[in-house]
XYZ file of C-alpha atoms in Angstrom:
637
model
C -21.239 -16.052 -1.631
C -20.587 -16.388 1.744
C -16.754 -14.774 2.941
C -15.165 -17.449 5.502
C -12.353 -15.267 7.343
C -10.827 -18.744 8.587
C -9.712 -17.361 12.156
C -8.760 -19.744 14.755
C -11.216 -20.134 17.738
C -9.902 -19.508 21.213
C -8.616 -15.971 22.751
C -6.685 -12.941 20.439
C -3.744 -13.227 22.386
C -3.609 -17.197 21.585
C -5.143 -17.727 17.393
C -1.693 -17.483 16.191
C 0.188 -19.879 18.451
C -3.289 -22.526 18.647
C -3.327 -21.932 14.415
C 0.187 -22.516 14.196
C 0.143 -26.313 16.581
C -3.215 -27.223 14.620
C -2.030 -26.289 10.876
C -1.508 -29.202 7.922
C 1.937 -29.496 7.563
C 3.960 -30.871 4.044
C 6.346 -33.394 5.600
C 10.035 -31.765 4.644
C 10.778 -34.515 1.733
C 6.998 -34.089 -0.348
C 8.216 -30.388 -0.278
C 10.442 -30.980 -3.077
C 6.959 -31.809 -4.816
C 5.551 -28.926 -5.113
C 6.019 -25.641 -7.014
C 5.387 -22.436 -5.757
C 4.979 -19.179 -8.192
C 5.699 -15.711 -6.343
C 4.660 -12.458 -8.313
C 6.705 -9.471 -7.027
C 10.284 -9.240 -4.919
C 9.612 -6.320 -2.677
C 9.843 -7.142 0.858
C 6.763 -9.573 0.951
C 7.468 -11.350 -2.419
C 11.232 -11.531 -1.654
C 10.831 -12.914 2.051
C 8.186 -15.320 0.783
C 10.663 -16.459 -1.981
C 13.104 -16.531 0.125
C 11.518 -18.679 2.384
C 10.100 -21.479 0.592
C 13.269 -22.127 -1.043
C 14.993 -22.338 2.489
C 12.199 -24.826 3.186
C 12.306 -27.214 0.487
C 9.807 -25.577 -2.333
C 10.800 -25.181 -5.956
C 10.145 -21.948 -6.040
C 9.366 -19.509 -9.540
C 9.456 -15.554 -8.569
C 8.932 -13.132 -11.099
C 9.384 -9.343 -12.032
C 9.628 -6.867 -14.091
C 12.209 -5.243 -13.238
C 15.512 -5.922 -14.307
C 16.413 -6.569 -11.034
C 14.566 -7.999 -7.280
C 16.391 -4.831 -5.700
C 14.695 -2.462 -8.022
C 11.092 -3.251 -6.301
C 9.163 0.010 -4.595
C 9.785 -1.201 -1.293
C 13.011 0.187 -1.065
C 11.363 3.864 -1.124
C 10.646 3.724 2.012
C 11.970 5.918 4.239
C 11.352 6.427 7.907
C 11.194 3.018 9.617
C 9.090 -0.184 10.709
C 7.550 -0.845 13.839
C 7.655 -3.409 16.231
C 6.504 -3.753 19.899
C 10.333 -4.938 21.772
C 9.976 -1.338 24.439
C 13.518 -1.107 23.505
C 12.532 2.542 25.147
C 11.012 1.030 28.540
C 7.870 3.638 27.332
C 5.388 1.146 28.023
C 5.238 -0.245 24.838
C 3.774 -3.845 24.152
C 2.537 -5.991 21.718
C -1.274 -5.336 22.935
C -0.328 -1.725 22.630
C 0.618 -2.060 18.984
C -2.454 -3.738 17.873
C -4.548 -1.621 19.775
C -2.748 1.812 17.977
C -2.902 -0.147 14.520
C -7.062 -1.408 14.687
C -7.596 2.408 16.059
C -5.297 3.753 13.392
C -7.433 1.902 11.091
C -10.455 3.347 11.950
C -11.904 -0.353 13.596
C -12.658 -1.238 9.577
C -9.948 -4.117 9.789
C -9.897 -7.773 10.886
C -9.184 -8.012 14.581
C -7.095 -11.387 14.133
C -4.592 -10.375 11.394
C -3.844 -7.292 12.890
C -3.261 -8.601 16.387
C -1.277 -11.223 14.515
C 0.878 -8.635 12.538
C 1.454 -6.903 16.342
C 2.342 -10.368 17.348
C 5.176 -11.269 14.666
C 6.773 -7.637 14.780
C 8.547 -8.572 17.421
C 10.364 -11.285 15.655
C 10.518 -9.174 12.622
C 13.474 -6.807 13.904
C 16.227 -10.108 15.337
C 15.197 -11.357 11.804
C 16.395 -8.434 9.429
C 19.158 -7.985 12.127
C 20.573 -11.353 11.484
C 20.362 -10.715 7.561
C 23.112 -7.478 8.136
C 20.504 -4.479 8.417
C 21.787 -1.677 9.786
C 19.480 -0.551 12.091
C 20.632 2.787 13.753
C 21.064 2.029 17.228
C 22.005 4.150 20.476
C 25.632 4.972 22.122
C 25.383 1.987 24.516
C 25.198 -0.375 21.094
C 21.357 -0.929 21.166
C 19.256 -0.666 18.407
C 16.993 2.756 18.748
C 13.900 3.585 18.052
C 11.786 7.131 17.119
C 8.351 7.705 17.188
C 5.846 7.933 14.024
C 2.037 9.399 13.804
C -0.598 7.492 16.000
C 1.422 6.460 18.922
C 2.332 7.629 21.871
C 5.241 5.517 22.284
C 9.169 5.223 20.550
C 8.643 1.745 18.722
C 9.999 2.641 15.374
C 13.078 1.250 13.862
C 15.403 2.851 11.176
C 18.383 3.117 9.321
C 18.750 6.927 9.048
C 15.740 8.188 6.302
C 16.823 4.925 3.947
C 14.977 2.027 6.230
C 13.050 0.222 2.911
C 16.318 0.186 1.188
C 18.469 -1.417 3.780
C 15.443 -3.921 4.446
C 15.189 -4.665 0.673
C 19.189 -5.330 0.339
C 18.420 -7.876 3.538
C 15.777 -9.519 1.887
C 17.278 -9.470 -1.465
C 20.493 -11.227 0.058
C 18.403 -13.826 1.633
C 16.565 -14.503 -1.889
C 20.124 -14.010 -3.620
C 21.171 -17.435 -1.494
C 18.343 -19.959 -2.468
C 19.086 -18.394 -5.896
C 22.612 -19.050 -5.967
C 21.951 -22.775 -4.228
C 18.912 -23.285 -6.865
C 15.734 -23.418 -4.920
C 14.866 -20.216 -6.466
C 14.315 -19.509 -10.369
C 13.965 -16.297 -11.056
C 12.370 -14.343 -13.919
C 13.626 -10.755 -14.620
C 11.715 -8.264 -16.985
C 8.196 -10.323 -16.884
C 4.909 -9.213 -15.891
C 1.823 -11.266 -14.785
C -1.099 -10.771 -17.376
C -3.229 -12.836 -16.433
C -4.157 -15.889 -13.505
C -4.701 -19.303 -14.758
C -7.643 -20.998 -13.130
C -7.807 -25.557 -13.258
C -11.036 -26.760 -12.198
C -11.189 -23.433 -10.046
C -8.030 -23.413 -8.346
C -5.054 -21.148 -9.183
C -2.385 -23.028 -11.256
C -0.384 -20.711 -12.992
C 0.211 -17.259 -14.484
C 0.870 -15.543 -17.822
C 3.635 -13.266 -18.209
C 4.746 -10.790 -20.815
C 8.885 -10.224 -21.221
C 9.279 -7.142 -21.336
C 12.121 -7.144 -23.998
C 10.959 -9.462 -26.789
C 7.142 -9.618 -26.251
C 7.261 -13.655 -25.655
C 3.856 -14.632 -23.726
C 4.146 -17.694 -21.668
C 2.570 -19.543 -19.612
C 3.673 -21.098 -15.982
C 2.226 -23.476 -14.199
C 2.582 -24.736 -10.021
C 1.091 -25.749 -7.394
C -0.033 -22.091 -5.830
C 0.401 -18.558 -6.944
C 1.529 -15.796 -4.748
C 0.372 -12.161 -5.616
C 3.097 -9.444 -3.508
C 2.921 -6.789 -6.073
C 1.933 -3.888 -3.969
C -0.569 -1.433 -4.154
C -2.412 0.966 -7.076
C -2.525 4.160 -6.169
C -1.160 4.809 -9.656
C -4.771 5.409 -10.006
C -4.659 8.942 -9.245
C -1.504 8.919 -11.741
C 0.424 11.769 -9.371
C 0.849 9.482 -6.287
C 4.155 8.714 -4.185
C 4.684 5.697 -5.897
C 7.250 4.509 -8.694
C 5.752 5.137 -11.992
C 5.832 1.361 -13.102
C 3.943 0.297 -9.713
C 0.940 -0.713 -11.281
C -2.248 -3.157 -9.959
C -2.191 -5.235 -13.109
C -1.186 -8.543 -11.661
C -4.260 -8.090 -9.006
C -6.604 -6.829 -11.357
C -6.663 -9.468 -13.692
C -7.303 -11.979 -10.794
C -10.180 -10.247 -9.900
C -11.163 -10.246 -13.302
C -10.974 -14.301 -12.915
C -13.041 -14.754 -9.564
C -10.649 -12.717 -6.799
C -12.362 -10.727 -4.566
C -11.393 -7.248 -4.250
C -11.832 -5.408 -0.728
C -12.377 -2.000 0.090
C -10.911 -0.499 -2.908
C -11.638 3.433 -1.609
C -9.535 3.243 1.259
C -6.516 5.135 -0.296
C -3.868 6.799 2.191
C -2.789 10.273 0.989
C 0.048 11.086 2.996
C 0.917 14.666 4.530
C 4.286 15.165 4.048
C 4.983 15.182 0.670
C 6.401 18.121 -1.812
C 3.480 19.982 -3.405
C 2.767 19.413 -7.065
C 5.110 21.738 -8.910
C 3.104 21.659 -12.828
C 0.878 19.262 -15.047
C 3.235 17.393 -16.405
C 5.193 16.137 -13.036
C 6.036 12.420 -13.717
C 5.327 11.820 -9.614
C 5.358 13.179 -6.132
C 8.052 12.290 -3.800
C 7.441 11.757 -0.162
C 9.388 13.724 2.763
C 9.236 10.792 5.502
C 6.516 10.929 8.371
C 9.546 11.058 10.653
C 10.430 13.858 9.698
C 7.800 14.704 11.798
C 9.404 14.007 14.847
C 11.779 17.308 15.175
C 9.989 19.403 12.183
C 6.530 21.628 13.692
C 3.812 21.979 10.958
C 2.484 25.089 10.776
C 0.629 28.144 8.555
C 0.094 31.797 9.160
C -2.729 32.840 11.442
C -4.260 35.593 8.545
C -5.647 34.229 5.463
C -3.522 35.617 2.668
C -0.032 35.851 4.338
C 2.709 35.805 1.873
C 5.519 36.975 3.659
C 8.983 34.829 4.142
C 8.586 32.519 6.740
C 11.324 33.987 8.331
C 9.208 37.372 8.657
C 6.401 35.792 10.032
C 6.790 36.382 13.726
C 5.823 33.548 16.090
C 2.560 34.631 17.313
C 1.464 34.925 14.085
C 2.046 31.512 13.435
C -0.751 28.498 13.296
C 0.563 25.122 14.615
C -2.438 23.775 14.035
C -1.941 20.024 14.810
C -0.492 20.807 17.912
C -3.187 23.379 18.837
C -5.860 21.008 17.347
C -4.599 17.582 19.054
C -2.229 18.595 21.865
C -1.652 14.738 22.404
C -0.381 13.394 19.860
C 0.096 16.958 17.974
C 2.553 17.010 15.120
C 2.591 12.924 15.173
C -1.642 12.778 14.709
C -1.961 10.060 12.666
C -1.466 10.650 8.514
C -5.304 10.738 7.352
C -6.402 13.308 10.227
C -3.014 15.282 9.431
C -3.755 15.221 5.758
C -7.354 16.770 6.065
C -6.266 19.384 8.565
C -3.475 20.366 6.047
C -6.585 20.860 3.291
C -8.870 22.649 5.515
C -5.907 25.481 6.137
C -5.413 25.485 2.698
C -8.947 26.061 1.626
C -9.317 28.637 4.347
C -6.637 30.780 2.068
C -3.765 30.278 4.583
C -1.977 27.500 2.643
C 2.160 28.861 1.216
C 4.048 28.492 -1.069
C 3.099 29.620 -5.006
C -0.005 27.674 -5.302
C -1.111 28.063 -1.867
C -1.044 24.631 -1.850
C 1.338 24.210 0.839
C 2.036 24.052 4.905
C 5.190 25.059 6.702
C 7.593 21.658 7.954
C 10.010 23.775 9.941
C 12.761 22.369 11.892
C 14.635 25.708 13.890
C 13.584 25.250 17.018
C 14.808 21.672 16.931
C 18.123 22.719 15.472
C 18.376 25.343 18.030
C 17.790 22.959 20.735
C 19.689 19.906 19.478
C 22.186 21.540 16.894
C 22.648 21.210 13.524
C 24.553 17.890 13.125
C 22.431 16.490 14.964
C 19.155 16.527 12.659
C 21.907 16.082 10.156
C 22.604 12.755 10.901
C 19.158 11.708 11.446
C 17.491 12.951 7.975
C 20.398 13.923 6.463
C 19.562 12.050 2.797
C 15.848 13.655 3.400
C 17.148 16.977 3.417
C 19.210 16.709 0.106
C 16.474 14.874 -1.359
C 14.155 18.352 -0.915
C 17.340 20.194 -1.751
C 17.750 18.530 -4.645
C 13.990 18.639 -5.621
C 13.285 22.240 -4.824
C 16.770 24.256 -4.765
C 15.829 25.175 -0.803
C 17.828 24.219 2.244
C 15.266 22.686 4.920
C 18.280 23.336 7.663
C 17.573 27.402 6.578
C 13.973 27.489 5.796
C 11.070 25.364 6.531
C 10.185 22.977 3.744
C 7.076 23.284 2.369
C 4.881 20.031 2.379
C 1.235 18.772 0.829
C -0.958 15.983 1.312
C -0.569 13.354 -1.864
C -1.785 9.901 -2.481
C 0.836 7.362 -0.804
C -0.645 4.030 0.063
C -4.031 2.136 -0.574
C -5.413 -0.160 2.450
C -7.500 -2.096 -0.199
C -6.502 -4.982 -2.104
C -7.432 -8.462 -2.942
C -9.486 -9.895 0.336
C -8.066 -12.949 1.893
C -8.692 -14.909 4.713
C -6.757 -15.484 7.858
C -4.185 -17.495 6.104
C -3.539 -14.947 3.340
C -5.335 -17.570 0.805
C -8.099 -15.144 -1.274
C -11.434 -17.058 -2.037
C -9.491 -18.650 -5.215
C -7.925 -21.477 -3.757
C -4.321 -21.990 -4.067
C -4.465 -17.930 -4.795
C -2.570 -16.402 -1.731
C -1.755 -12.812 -1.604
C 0.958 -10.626 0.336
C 1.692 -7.376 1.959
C -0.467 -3.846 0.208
C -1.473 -6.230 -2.633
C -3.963 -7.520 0.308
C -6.758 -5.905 2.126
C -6.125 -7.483 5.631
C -4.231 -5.811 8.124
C -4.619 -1.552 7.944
C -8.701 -1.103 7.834
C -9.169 2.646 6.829
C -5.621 4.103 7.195
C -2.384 2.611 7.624
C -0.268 3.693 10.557
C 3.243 5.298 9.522
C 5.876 2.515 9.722
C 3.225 -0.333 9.600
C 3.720 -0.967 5.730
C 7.220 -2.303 6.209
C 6.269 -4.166 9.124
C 2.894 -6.164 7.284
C 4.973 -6.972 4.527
C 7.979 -8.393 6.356
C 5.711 -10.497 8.385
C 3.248 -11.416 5.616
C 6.489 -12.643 3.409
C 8.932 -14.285 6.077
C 6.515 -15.301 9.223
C 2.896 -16.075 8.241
C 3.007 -17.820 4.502
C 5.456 -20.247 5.182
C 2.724 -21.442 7.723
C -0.193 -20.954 5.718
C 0.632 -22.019 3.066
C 1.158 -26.006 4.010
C -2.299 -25.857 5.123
C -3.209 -25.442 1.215
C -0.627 -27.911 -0.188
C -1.001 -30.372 1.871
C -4.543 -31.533 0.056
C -3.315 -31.088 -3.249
C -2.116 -34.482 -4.066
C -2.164 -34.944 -7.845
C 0.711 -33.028 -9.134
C -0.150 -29.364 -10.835
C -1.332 -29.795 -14.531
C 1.522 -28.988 -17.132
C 1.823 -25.372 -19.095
C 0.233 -27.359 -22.003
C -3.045 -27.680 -20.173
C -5.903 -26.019 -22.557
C -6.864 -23.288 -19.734
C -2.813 -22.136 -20.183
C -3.490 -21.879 -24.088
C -6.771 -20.284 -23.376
C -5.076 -17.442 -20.969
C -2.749 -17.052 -23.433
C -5.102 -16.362 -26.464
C -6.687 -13.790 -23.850
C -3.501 -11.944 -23.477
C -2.787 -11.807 -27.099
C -5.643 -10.685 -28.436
C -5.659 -7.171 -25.521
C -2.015 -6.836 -26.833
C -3.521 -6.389 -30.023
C -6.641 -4.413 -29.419
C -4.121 -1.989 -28.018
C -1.645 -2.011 -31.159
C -4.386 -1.487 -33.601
C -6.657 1.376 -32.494
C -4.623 3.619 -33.918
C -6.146 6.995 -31.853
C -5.056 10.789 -31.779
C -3.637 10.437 -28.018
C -0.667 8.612 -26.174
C -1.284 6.864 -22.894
C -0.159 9.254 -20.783
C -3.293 11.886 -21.711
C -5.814 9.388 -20.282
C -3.660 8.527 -17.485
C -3.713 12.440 -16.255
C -7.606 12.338 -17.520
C -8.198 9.570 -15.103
C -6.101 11.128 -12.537
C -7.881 14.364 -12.348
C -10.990 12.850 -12.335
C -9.991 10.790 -9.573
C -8.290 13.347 -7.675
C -11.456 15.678 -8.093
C -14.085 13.280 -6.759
C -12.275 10.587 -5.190
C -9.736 12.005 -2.958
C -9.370 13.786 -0.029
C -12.728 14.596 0.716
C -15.655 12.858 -1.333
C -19.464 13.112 -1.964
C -22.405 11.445 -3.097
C -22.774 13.812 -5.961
C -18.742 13.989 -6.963
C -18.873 10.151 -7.009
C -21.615 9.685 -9.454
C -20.295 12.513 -11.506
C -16.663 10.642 -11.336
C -17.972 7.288 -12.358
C -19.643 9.174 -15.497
C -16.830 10.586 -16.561
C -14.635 7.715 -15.991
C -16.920 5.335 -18.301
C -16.737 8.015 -20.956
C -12.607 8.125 -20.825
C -12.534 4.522 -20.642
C -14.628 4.216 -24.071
C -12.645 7.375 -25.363
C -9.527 5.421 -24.501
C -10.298 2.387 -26.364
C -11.338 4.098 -29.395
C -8.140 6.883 -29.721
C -5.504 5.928 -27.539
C -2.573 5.621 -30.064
C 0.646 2.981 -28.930
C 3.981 3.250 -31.430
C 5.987 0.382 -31.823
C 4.913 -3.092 -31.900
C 4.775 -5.930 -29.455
C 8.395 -8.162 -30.550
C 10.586 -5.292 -28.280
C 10.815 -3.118 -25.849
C 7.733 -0.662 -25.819
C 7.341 1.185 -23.027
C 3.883 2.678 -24.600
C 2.016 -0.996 -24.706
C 2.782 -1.581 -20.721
C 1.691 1.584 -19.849
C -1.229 1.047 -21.838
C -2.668 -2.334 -20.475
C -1.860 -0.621 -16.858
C -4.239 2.576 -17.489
C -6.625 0.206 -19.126
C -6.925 -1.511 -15.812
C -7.081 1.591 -13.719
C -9.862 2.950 -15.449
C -11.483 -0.187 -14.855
C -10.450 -0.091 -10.835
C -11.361 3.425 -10.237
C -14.653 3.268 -11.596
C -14.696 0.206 -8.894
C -13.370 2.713 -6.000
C -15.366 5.837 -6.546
C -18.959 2.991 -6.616
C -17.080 1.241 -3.496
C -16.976 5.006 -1.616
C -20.691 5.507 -2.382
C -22.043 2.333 -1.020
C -20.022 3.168 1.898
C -22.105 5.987 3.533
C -20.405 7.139 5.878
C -16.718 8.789 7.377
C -13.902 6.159 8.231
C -10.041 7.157 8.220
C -8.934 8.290 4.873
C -12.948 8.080 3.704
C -14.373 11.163 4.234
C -17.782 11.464 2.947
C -18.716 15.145 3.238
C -21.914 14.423 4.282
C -21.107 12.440 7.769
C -18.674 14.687 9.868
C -18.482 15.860 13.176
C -18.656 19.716 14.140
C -15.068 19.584 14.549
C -15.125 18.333 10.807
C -13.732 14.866 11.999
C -14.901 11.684 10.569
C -18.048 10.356 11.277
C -18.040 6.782 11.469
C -21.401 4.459 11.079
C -20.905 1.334 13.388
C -24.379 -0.213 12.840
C -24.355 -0.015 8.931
C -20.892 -0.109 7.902
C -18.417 -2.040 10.482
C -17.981 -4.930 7.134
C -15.225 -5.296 4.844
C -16.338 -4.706 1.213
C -15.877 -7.371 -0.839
C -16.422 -6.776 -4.795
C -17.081 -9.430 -7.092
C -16.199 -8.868 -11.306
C -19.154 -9.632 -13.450
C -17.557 -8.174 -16.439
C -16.105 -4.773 -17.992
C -19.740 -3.251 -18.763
C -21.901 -4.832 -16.263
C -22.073 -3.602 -12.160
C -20.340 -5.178 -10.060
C -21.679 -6.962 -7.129
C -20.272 -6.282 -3.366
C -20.398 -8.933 -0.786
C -19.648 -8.550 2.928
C -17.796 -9.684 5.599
C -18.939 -8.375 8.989
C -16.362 -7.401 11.552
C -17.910 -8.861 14.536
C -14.932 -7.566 16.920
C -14.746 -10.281 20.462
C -12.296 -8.479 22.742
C -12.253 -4.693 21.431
C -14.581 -2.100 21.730
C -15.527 0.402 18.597
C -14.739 3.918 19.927
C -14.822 7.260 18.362
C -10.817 7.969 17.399
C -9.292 10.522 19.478
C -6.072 11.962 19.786
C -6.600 15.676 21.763
């Protein structure tokens, strides 16, 4: 199989625009021909939905919440980026893409991402004009902070609540086409499986999530924006419903899936405070900004903070990368918050812990002030931990936030299943080996509402017979599929609910394909995962029954496909032999214990191909052959 990427020809600065004036176009009248299914309403699937139905698409978008506001895009906190030098810092759009394909560790495509710099700038008039309300600066402009990775103020925010404002935007631009009809949605249903006609994607099969009905739905294209799966690892930053069902069982029918190891973990989180924690929640990178990381210089301190005096303190990001110091980008941050830790100087009662102290910036800027920039943050960790972050530092630990991987596409978002497109984390394209803080509001804002309305056409505009109806056989065949793994689940009848194999899987994962990773701990993970997976079908035990609301059966298809999907990750991070952004291979490292990267082996995207539950998979690749920017060794002293 040989991966087409699809870019335009000419200059970086110029695919877009020359891609844009060349594209098939659907003539405004034949729109109201087609049918478009979008999976998801966070800010991709909502902006996407949005869009087509402001364009002329009959348009079917589904979720399972109760609700499009409820999606897990509205968790996030600190802002979304986009190159407009409101700050006159020297910021520009070349700037951006350059921080984001370093960020990345050069392991993504060089067109998408200097697309994504591209249409940020568009991104921010956009959501104003929808009523978000950006924070903005005495003289009435809209302001900007910094985040990790950049050396510039390009960040836009709505106090520590940026995802949620952005969501209500979106979600009143989908709320019109609903209210004017161009828009059907589908509460409380989740995907189960991708219908395939004569080897294009027609349709989906969803579950409702009240009554059990299975149904089928047929269009013209199908448009995966259901996020990402670090869910994996069970304890992650993400809702506890976020799930990578919907993009597992299209790989499962032919989808490619990309660089599944490349999971984010995130530094500023609160530590893990028992086993039986439902999730982690995430103190936002900006946060960063005014708060100084540190740890105590002697291995063993456990005195008060506030005893500690300050040459006895480590600010080790700042000592370590005097540059960019407590804004080093999240991966390098993360490791250098372990490597304290495992040197005995972590805090807190686990030791599993680093300082995020803000005095010195209330001192110099006063205590309203950081109020009303992070004041929700700070009652979040109050309200979490019983501690006051304006009295005593909070105490923060690196935990799994984001994954970079996903379903690979091609330039115009389209995966190698035609009529398949896919949106936002849900897709490998844009973040290479880490993601950039701020960048994950920004891809899928400009994946949703600037780049699939485009692509899109480009697909459509060959189809010309008219999608097969929901009565088609491979509909009744998906169907039968679904059916018969909601009943293998029902009837095992096993000793253990579904959340024992979840926290199996997660420790395993956790343990030998997390932070730091080796070609020993991999092989031992992806034994131990095959034994929990056939452990899990034999005694995993699911009360209820199908015709209502169980709560037990969803979880259980979910982990199903996790175990599946991390087995998938841990062999992804041993074929990749090397160090690249949040991959660190123990074995490849520099003497400063930085990543090691492997240019002449490994600069390819990763491209996994199903070949069934029991049988290896097989990994294609698509070489990143990078025109106008030069592979360098990341630095940030």
């Amino acid at each position: 199989m040989k991966l087409q990427a699809n870019e335009p020809e000419g200059p970086l600065a110029e695919k877009w625009q020359r891609h844009q004036a060349n594209i098939k176009l659907v003539n405004p009248s034949n729109k109201r021909k087609y049918e478009i299914i979008v999976v998801g309403s966070g800010l991709a699937g909502s902006g996407a939905a949005a869009t087509f139905g402001e364009m002329g698409y009959n348009v079917k978008c589904f979720t399972y919440h109760d609700s499009p506001r409820r999606a897990h895009s509205i968790a996030a906190q600190g802002g979304i980026n986009a190159a407009k030098n409101y700050q006159n810092d020297g910021d520009s759009i070349q700037r951006l893409y350059h921080d984001t394909i370093k960020g990345g560790d050069f392991r993504a495509r060089e067109a998408n991402v200097y697309r994504l710099a591209e249409v940020s700038v568009k991104i921010i008039d956009h959501c104003a004009a929808l009523g978000v309300p950006f924070a903005r600066e005495y003289g009435g402009l809209l302001a900007n902070r910094s985040f990790g990775g950049a050396q510039v103020s390009r960040t836009f925010y709505a106090r520590g609540q940026t995802g949620q404002q952005l969501l209500l935007g979106a979600y009143s631009a989908l709320s019109r086409q609903i209210g004017l009809g161009t828009v059907d949605m589908h509460p409380h249903e989740e995907m189960l499986d991708l219908v395939l006609v004569d080897g294009h994607a027609k349709g989906i099969i969803t579950r409702n999530k009240e009554t059990g009905k299975v149904t089928s739905h047929a269009a013209d294209a199908v448009v995966l924006a259901t996020g990402g799966y670090g869910n994996v690892y069970n304890l992650s930053t993400y809702a506890r419903n976020s799930n990578a069902t919907a993009i597992w069982r299209a790989h499962k029918k032919g989808a490619l899936f990309a660089n599944p190891c490349f999971t984010q973990i995130h530094p500023t989180c609160i530590p893990v405070s028992g086993d039986y924690q439902s999730k982690l929640t995430l103190m936002s990178e900006s946060l960063r900004n005014d708060g100084r990381i540190w740890v105590p210089k002697k291995v063993g301190d456990k005195r008060a903070p506030q005893d500690i005096p300050e040459d006895e303190r480590d600010y080790y990001l700042e000592r370590k990368y005097p540059s960019f110091g407590n804004l080093a980008p999240r991966d390098i941050s993360s490791r250098a918050a372990k490597q304290v830790c495992d040197e005995g100087r972590g805090v807190g009662p686990t030791g599993l812990g680093v300082y995020l102290d803000f005095s010195d910036a209330i001192k110099r800027l006063g205590e309203d002030t950081i109020r009303e920039r992070y004041g929700n943050l700070f009652d979040i960790y109050h309200e979490i931990t019983g501690e006051s972050a304006y009295q005593s530092p909070m105490r923060i630990f690196p935990a799994v936030h984001y994954t970079m991987g996903g379903l690979w596409v091609d330039y115009n978002l389209m995966s190698n299943i035609p009529g398949l497109f896919v949106l936002g984390e849900a897709n490998f394209s844009d973040h290479g080996a880490n993601r950039l803080g701020a960048s994950a509001l920004m891809q899928g804002l400009a994946d949703g509402f600037f780049v699939i309305p485009y692509t899109i056409g480009n697909y459509l505009s060959e189809c010309r017979e008219k999608h097969p109806t929901d009565g088609h056989p491979a509909f009744k065949d998906a169907e039968e599929n679904v059916r018969n793994i909601t009943n293998k689940l029902l009837n095992t009848h096993g000793r253990h609910p579904v959340s024992y194999f979840h926290r199996e899987l997660g420790k395993i994962m956790w343990d030998h394909c997390g932070m730091a990773r080796t070609k020993e701990g991999l092989e031992e993970g992806i034994g131990k995962i095959q034994k929990l997976r056939e452990q899990f079908w034999q005694d995993v035990n699911i009360p209820g029954d199908n015709e209502e609301y169980n709560q037990a059966l969803e979880k259980a298809g979910r982990v199903a496909d996790y175990m599946e999907l991390g087995e998938l990750m841990c062999r992804d991070a041993l074929e990749r032999d090397e160090s690249c952004g949040c991959h660190f291979r123990e074995e490849h490292q520099t003497e400063d214990a930085e990543a090691l990267r492997n240019d002449q082996d490994f600069a390819y995207v990763a491209a996994w191909e199903f070949k069934g539950a029991d049988e290896t998979p097989v990994m294609h690749k698509e070489e990143l052959n990078y025109k106008e920017t030069k592979m360098a060794t990341r630095n940030y002293k």
